[in-house]
Every structure is written in structure tokens, then in C-alpha cells.
Short mmCIF file of C-alpha atoms in Angstrom, two decimals:
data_model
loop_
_atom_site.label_atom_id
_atom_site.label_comp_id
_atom_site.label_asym_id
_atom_site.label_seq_id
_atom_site.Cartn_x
_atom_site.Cartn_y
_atom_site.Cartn_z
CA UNK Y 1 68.66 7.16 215.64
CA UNK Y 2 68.15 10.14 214.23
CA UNK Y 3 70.33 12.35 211.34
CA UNK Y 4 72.52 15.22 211.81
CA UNK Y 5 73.35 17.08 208.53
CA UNK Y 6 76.20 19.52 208.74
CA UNK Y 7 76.08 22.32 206.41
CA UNK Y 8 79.24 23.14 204.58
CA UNK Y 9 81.98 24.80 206.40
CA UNK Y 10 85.36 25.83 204.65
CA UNK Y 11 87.64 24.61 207.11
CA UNK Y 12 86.08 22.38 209.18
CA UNK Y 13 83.27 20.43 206.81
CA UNK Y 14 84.08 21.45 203.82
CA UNK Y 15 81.48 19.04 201.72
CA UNK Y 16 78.93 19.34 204.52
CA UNK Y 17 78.07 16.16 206.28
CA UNK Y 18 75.53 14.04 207.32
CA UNK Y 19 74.96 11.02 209.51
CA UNK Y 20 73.17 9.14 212.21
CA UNK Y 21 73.26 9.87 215.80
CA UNK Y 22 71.40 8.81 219.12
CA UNK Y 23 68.99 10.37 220.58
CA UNK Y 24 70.39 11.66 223.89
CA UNK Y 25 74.17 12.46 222.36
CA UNK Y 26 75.49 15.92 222.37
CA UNK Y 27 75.63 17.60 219.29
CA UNK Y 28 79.90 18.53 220.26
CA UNK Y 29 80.15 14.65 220.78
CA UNK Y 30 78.65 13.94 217.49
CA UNK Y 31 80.28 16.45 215.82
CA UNK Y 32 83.60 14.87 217.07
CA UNK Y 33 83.07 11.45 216.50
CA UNK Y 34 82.85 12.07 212.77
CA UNK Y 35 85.78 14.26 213.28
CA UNK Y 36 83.88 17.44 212.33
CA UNK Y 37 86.71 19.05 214.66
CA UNK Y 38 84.50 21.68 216.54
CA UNK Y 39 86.38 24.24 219.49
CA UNK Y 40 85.50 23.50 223.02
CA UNK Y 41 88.41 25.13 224.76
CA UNK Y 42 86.70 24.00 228.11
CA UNK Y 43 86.47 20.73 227.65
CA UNK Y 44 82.42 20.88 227.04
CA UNK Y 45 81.91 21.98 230.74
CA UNK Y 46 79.87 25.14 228.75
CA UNK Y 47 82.05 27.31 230.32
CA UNK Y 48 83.43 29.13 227.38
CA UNK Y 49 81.75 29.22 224.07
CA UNK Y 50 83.83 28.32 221.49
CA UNK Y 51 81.45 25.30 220.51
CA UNK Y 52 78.56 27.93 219.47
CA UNK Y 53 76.43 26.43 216.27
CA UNK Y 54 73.56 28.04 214.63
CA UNK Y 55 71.34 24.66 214.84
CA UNK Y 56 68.95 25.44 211.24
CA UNK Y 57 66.56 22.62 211.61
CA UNK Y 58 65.14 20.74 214.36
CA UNK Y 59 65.67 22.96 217.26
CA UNK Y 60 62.71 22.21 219.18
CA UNK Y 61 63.76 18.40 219.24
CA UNK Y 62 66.59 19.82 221.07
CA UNK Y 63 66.91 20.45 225.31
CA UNK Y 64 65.94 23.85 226.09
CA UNK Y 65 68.98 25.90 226.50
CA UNK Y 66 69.55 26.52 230.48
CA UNK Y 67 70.58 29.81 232.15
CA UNK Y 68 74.53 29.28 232.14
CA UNK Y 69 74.26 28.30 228.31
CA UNK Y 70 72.60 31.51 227.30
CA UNK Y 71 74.80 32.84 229.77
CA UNK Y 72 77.52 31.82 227.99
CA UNK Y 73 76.20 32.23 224.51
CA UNK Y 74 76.92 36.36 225.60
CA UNK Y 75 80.42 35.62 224.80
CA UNK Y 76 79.94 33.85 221.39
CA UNK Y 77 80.69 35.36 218.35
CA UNK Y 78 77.61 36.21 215.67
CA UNK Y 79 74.97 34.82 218.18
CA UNK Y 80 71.67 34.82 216.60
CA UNK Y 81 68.11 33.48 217.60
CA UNK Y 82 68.92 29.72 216.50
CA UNK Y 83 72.49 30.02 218.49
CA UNK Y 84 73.26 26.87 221.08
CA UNK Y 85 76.31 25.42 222.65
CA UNK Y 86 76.88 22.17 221.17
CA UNK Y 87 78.05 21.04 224.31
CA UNK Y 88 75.07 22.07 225.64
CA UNK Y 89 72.16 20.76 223.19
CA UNK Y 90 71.27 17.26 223.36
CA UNK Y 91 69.71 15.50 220.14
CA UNK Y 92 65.80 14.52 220.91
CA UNK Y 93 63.74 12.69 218.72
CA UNK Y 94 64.09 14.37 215.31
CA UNK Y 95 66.44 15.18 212.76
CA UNK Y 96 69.01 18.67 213.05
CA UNK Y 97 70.34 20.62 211.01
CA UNK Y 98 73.76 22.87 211.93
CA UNK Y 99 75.72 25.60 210.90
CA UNK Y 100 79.29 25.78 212.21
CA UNK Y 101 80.09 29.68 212.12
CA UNK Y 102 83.53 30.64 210.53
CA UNK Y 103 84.81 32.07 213.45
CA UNK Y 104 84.83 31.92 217.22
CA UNK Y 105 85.82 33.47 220.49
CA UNK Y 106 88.48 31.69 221.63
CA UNK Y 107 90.03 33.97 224.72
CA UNK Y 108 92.31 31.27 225.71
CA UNK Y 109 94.17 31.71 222.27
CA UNK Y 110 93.78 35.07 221.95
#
């Protein structure tokens, strides 16, 4: 098990979280199994990008990002160099940190 912290968020998180996760999980499924209640208008198929996190800590415990995530990280809003899809980045061996951003591309809504 490892631990996910959550960094404050103010509609989403808005203490921040943290708790323990397996190795091998998601970090969307984690996220919403402690009802952290994270977009994925695509049903975590990473064919959109509303689940886009800026991951703080930890990255390289994470999968390396494939070509249709970065692919679809072109679409997310305020993508920066520690950017994943949280449908996308499976939890490794060592504790993460995350950032939810405060807003998303959502084009089915919009």
C-alpha cells in the first residue's frame, strides 16, 4: 500500500486528503473511491481529458504516460510538465502527491 495525499481543492477536496491505495490502482479509481469526485466524461477510456491532475510528488513511481495520453493531455486545460490523466497513471511503489486543477475541459458540457 502506498499513500495518496490530495492537496486542497475548493470544490472537490476542500480539506485536502490523504489515504492508502494499492499499488497497481488508477489514480481516477482512487480518487473515486474516497469520493474525491474527479471528471472523466469518457468513462476513463482516456479519450477526453477531463480527469487531468498535476501529480506534485512521486511521479516517477508512476507508468510512463503513453502516446494517446499525452495525446490527449493537448486538450486539457493548464497542462504543465507534471500533467497526467488520472485515468491514465497507475500508482507504483511510492507515495503521490496530486493537485486537482480548478477547472477543466469538459466539451461534452460545453
Amino acid at each position: 500500500m502506498i499513500t495518496l495525499t490530495v492537496l486542497p481543492h475548493p470544490q472537490l477536496c476542500p480539506e485536502g486528503a490523504r489515504f492508502e491505495v494499492s499499488s497497481g490502482t488508477t489514480l481516477c479509481d482512487a480518487l473515486l473511491a474516497q469520493h474525491i469526485e474527479i471528471e472523466h466524461a469518457c468513462e476513463k477510456v482516456a479519450a477526453c481529458s477531463t480527469c487531468h491532475v498535476y501529480v506534485r510528488a512521486g511521479a516517477s513511481s508512476l507508468n510512463e504516460p503513453d502516446e494517446e495520453e499525452e495525446d490527449q493531455l493537448d486538450d486539457a486545460w493548464g497542462v504543465q510538465p507534471a500533467s497526467r490523466l488520472a485515468c491514465c497513471a497507475r500508482l507504483g511503489d511510492a507515495d503521490v502527491t496530486v493537485e486537482l486543477p480548478l477547472h477543466t475541459r469538459n466539451l461534452a458540457r460545453e
